[in-house]
mmCIF file of C-alpha atoms and ligand atoms in Angstrom:
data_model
loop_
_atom_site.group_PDB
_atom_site.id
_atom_site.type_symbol
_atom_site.label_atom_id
_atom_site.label_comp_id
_atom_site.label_asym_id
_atom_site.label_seq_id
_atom_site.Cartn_x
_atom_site.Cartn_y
_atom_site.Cartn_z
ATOM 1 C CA UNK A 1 -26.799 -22.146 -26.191
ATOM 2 C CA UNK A 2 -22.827 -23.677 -25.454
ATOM 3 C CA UNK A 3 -22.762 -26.503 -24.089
ATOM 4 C CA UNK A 4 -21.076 -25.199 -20.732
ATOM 5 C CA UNK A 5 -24.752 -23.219 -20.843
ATOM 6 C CA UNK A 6 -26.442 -26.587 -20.862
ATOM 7 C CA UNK A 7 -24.168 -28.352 -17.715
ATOM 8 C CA UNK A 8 -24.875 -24.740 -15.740
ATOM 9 C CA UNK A 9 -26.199 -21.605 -16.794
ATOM 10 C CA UNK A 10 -22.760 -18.526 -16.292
ATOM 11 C CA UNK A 11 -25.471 -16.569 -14.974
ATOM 12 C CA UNK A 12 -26.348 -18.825 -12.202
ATOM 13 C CA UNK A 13 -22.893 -19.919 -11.422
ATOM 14 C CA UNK A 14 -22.013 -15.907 -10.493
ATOM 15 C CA UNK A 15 -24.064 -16.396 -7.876
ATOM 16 C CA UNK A 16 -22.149 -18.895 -6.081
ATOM 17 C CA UNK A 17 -18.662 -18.562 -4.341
ATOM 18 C CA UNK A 18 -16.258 -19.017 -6.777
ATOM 19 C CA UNK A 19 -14.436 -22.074 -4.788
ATOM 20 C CA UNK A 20 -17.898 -23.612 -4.904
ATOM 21 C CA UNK A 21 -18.091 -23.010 -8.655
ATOM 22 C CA UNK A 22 -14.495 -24.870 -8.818
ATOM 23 C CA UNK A 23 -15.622 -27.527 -6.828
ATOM 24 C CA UNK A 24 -18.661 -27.988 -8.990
ATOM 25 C CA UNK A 25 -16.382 -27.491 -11.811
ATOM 26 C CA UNK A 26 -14.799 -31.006 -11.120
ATOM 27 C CA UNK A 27 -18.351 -33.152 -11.376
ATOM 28 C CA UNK A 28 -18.276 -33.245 -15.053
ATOM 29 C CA UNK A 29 -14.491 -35.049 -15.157
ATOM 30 C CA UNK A 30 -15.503 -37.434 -12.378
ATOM 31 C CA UNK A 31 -18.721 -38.572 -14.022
ATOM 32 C CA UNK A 32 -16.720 -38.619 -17.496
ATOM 33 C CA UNK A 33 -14.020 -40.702 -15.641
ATOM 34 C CA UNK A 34 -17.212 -42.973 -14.099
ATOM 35 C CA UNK A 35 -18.775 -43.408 -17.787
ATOM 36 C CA UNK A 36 -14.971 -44.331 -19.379
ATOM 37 C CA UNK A 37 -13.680 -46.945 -16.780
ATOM 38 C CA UNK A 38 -17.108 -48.740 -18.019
ATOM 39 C CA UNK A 39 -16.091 -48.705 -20.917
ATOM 40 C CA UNK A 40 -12.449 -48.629 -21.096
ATOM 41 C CA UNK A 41 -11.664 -50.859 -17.999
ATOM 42 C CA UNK A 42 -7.347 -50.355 -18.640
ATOM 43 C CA UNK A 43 -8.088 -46.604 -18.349
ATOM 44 C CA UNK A 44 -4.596 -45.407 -16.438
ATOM 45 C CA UNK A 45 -5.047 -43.706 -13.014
ATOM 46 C CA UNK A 46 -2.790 -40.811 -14.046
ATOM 47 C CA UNK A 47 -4.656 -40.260 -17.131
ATOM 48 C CA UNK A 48 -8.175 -40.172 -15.477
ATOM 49 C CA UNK A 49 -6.673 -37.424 -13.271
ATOM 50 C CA UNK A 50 -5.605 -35.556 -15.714
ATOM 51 C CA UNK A 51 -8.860 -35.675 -17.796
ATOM 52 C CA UNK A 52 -10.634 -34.306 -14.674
ATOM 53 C CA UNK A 53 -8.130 -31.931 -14.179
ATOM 54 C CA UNK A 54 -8.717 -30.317 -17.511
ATOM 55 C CA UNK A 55 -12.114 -30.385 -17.444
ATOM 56 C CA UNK A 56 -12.161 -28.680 -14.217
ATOM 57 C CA UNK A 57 -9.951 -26.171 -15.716
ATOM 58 C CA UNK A 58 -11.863 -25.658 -19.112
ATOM 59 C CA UNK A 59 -15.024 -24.895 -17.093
ATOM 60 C CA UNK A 60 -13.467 -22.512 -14.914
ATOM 61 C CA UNK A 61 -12.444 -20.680 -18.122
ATOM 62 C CA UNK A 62 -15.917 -20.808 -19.685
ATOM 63 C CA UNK A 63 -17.456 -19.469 -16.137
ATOM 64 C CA UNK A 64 -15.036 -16.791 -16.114
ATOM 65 C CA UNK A 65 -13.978 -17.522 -12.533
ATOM 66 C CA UNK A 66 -10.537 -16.084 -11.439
ATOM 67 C CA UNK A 67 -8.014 -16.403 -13.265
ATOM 68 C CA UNK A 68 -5.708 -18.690 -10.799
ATOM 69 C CA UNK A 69 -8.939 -21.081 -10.730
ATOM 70 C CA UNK A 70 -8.198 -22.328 -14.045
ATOM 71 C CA UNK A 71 -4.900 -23.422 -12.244
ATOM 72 C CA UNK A 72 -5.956 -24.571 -9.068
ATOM 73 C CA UNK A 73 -8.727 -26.460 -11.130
ATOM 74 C CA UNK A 74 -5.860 -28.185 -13.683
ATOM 75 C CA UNK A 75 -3.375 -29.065 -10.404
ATOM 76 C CA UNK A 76 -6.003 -30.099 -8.159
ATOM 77 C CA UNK A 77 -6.825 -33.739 -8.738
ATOM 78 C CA UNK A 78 -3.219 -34.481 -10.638
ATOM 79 C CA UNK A 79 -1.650 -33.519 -7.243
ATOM 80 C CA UNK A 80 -4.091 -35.337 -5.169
ATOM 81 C CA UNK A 81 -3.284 -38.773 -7.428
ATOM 82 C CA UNK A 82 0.514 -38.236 -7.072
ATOM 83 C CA UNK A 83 0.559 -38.077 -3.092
ATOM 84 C CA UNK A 84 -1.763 -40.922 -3.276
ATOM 85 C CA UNK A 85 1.042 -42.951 -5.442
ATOM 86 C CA UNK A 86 3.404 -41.451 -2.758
ATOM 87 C CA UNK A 87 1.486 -43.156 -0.320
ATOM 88 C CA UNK A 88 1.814 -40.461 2.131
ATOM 89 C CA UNK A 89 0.903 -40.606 5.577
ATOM 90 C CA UNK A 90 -2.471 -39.172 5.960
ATOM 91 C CA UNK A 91 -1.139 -36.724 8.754
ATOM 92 C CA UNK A 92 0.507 -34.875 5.928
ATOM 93 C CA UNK A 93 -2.724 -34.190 4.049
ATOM 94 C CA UNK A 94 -4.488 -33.376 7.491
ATOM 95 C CA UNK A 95 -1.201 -30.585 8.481
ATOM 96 C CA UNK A 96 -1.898 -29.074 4.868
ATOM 97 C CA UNK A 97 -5.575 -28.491 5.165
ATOM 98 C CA UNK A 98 -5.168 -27.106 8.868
ATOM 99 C CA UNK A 99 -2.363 -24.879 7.677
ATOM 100 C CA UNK A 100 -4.693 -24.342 4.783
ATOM 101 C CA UNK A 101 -7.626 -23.793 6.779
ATOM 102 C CA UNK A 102 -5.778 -21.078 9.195
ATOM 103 C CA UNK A 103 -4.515 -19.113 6.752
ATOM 104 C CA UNK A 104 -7.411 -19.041 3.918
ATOM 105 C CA UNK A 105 -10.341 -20.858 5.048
ATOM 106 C CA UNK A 106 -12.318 -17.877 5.556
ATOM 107 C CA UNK A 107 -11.359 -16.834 1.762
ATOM 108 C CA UNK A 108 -14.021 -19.116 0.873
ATOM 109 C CA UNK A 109 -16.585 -16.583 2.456
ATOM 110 C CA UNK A 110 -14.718 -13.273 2.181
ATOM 111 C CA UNK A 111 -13.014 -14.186 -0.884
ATOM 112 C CA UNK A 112 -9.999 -12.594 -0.449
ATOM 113 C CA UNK A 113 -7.096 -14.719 -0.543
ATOM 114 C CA UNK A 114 -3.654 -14.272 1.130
ATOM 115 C CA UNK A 115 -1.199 -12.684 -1.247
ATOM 116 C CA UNK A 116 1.131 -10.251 -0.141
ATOM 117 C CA UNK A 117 2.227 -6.992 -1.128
ATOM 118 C CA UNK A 118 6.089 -6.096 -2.365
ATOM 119 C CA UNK A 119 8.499 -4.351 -0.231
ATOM 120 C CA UNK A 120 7.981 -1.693 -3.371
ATOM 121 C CA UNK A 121 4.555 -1.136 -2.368
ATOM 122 C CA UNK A 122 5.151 -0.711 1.243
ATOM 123 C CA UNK A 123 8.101 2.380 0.453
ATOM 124 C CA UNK A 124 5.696 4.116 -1.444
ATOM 125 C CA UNK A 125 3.446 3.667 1.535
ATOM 126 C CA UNK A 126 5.899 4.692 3.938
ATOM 127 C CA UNK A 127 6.047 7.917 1.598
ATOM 128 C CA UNK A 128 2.739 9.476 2.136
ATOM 129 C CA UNK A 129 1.730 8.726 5.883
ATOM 130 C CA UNK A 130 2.257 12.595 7.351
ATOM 131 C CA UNK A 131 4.549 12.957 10.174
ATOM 132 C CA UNK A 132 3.004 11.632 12.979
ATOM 133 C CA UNK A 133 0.730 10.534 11.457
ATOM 134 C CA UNK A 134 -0.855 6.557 11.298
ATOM 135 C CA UNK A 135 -2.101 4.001 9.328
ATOM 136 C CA UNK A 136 -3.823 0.865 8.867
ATOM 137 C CA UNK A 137 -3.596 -2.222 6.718
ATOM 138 C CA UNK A 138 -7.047 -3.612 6.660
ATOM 139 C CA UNK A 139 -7.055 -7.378 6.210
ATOM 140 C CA UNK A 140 -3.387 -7.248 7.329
ATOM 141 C CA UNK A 141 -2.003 -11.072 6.134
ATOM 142 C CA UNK A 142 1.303 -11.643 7.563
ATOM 143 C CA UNK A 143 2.017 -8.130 8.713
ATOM 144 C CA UNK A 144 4.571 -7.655 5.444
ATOM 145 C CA UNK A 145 3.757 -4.147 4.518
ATOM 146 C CA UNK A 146 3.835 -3.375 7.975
ATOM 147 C CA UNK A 147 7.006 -4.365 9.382
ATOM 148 C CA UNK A 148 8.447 -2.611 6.644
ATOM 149 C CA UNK A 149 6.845 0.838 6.768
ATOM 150 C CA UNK A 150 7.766 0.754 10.463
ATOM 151 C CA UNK A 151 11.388 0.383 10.071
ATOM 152 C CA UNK A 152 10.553 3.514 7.241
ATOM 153 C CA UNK A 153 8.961 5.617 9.356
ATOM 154 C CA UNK A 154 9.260 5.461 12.533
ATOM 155 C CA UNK A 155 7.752 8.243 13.498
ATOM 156 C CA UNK A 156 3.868 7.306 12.339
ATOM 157 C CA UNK A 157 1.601 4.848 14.628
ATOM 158 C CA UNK A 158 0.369 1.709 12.969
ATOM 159 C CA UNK A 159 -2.417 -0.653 12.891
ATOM 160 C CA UNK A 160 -3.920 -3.592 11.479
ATOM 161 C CA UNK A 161 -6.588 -5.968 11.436
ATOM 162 C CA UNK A 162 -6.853 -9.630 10.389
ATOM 163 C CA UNK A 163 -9.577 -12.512 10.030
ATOM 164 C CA UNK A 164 -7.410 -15.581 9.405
ATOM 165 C CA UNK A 165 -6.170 -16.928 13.048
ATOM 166 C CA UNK A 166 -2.436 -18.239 11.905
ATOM 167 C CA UNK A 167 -1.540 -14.961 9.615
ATOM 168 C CA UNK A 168 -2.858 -12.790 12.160
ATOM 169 C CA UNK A 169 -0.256 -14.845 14.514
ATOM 170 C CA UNK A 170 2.644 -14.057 12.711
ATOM 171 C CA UNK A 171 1.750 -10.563 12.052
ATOM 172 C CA UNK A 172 1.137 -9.772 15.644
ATOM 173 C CA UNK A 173 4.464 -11.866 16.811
ATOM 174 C CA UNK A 174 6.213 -9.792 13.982
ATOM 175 C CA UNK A 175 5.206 -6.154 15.310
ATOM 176 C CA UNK A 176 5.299 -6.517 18.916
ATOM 177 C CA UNK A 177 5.691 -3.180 20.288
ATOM 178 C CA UNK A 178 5.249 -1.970 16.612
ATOM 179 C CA UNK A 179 1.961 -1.799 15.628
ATOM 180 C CA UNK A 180 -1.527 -2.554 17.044
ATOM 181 C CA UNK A 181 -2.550 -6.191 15.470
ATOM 182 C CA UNK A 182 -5.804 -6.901 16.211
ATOM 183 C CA UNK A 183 -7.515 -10.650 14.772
ATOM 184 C CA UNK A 184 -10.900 -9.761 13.533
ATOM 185 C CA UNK A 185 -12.782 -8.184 10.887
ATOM 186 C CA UNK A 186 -11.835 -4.947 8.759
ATOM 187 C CA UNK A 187 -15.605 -4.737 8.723
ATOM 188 C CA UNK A 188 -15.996 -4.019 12.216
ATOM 189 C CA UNK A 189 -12.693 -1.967 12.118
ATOM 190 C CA UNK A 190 -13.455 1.832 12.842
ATOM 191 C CA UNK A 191 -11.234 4.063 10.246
ATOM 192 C CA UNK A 192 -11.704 7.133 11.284
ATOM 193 C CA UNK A 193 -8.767 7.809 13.513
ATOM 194 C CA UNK A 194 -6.268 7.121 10.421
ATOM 195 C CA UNK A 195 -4.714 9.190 8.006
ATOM 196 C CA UNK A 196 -4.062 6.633 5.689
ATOM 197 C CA UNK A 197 -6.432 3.505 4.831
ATOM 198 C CA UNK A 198 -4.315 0.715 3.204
ATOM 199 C CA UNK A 199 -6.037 -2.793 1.823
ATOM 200 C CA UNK A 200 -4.878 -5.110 -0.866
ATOM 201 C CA UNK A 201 -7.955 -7.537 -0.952
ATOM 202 C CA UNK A 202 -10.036 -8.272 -3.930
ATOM 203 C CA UNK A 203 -12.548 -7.072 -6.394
ATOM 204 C CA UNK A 204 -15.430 -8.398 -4.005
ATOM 205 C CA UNK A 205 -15.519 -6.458 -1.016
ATOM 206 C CA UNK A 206 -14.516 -3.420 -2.947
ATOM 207 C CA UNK A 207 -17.773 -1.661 -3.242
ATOM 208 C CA UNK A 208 -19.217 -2.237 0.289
ATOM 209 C CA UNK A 209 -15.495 -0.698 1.841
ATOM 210 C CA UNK A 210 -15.949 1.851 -0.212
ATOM 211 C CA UNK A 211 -18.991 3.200 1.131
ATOM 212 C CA UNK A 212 -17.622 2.117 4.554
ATOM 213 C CA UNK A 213 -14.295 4.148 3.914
ATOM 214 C CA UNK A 214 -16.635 7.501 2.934
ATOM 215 C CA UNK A 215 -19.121 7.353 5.874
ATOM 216 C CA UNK A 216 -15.975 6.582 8.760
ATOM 217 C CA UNK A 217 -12.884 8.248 6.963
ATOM 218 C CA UNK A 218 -11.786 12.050 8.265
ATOM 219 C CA UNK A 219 -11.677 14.467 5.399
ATOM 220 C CA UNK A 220 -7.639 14.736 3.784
ATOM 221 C CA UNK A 221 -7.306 10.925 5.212
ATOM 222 C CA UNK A 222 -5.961 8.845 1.622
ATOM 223 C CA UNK A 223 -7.728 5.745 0.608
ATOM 224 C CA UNK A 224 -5.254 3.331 -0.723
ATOM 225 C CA UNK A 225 -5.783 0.346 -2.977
ATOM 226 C CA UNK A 226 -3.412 -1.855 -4.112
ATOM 227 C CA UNK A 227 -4.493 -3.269 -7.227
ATOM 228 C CA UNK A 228 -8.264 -3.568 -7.426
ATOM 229 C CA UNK A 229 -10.475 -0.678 -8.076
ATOM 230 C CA UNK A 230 -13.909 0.648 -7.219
ATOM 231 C CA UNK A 231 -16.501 -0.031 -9.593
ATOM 232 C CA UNK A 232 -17.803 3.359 -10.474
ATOM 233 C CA UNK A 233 -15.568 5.892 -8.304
ATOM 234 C CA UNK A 234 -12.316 7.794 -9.667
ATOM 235 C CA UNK A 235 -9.142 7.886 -8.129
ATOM 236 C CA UNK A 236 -7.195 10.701 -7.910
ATOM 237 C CA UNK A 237 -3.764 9.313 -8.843
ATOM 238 C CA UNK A 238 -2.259 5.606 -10.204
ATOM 239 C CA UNK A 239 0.888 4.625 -9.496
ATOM 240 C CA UNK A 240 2.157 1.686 -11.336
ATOM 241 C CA UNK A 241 4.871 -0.222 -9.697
ATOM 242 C CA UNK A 242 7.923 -1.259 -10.872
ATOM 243 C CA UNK A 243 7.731 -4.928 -8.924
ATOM 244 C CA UNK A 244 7.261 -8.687 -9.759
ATOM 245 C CA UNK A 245 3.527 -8.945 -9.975
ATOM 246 C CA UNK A 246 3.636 -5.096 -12.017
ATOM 247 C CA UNK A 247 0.715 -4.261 -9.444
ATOM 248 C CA UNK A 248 -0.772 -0.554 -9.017
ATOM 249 C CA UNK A 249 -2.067 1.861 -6.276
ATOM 250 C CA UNK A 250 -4.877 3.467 -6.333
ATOM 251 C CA UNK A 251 -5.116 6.672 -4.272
ATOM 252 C CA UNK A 252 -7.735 8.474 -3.168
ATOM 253 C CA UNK A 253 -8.103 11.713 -0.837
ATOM 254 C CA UNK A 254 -11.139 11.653 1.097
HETATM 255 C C1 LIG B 1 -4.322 -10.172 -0.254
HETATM 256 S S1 LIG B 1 -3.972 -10.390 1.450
HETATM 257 C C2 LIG B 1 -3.058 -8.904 1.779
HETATM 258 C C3 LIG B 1 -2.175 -9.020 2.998
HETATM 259 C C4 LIG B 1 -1.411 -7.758 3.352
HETATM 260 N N1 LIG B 1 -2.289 -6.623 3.491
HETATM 261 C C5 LIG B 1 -0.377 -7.441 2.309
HETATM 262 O O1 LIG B 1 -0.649 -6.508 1.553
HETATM 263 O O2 LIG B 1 0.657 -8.126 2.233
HETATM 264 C C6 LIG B 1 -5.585 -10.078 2.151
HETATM 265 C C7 LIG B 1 -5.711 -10.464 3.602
HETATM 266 O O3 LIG B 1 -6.951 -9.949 4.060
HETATM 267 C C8 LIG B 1 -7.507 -10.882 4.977
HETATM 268 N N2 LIG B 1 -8.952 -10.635 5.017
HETATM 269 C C9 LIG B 1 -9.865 -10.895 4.055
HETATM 270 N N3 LIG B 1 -11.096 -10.509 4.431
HETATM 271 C C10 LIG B 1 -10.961 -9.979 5.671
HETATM 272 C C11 LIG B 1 -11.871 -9.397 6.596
HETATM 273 N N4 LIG B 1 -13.182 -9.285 6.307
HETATM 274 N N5 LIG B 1 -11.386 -8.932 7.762
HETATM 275 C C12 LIG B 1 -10.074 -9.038 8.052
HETATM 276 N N6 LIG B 1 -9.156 -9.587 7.223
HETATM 277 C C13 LIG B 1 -9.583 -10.047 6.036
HETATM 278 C C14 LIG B 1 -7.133 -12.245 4.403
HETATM 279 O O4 LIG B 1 -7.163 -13.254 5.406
HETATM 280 C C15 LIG B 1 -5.724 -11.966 3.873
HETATM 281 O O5 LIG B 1 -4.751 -12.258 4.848
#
């Protein structure tokens, strides 16, 4: 048994959101930090950061949480003792975790978080929408992919849908007259009426869409992922792009 075993079992930990993992990932360092300012009274502010910091970082490696918790983790605390030396005013911490909470607060349950697609992605999009056709961008973020396949294509009728209040503001003040932004849930999103399916999301919800996207989506419609599979189904076609985060599409006919 490793000693991560022994402070919480991996197995146990994948049952818990992964933010609440990180969190819990930070307990160790802070009672670490407790037990050495007993004994080393001098112990230097920036130093007991860090040492929490990589502790918080080293466990979210040996829990195999994402990959950008391990840098989250290592930043968190650091970052959190340097605007304390600032000596910030506290309205600046409270503006970040509003604009924090608007645009990703509901990542905590959904566990997708807001990243955003390349213009590359959204031409290739743009590409396979038939004429006159429409599609939607489930879990639409800032209305990115969007605004650019309507200046593509014209032609097709576009939709989206999106939980998180402030990027579901932007994307609707963005398409006016454009597309149909609606703030909400992809899950209560009916798909049938589109010819293309677009979502960029994460490996969570993939398997429940999935079965969502066969039961609502008309036959010939495309499923479109960018990025994360489906465990256990094919896709017809993979299309790697050529952009700064080297992501993929994943295509599917239904
Ligand atoms: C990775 S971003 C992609 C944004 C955009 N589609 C793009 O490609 O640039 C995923 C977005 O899905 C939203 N989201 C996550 N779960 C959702 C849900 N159940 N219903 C609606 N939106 C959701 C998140 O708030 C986030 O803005």
């Amino acid at each position: 048994m490793s000693s991560t075993d022994v402070l919480l079992p991996p197995a146990l930990i994948s049952r818990f959101p992964p933010a609440l993992a990180a969190f819990l990932a930070h307990l160790p360092g802070l009672a670490l930090v407790a037990f050495l300012a007993g004994v080393l009274p001098g112990l230097a502010g920036w130093a007991a950061a860090l040492l929490i910091g990589l502790v918080a970082a080293g466990l979210a490696v040996a829990w195999r949480l994402p990959i950008w918790w391990r840098y989250i983790n290592l930043a968190f605390v650091p970052l959190l003792w340097l605007g304390l030396q600032a000596e910030f005013d506290a309205g600046w911490f409270l503006a970040g975790f509003l604009l924090l909470a608007l645009t990703s607060l509901g990542a905590v349950v959904t566990r997708v978080p807001l990243y955003l697609s390349s213009p590359e992605a959204a031409a290739v999009l743009a590409a396979r929408i038939p004429q006159g056709g429409s599609l939607c961008d489930l879990g639409c973020g800032l209305g990115g992919p969007l605004a650019r396949i309507s200046r593509l294509r014209p032609d097709v009728t576009l939709a989206g849908v999106e939980a998180a209040p402030l990027n579901w503001l932007v994307a609707r003040l963005r398409l006016t007259g454009r597309a149909q932004i609606r703030l909400g849930s992809l899950w209560d999103t009916d798909l049938s009426g589109h010819d293309v399916v677009y979502v960029y999301l994460s490996p969570a919800p993939m398997k429940r869409l999935w079965d969502k996207a066969r039961a609502e989506m008309k036959p010939g419609s495309l499923f479109v992922s960018n990025s994360f599979p489906v465990p256990g189904v094919s896709f017809d076609e993979e299309l790697e792009l050529h952009d700064r985060s080297k992501a993929r599409l994943l295509f599917r006919r239904m």
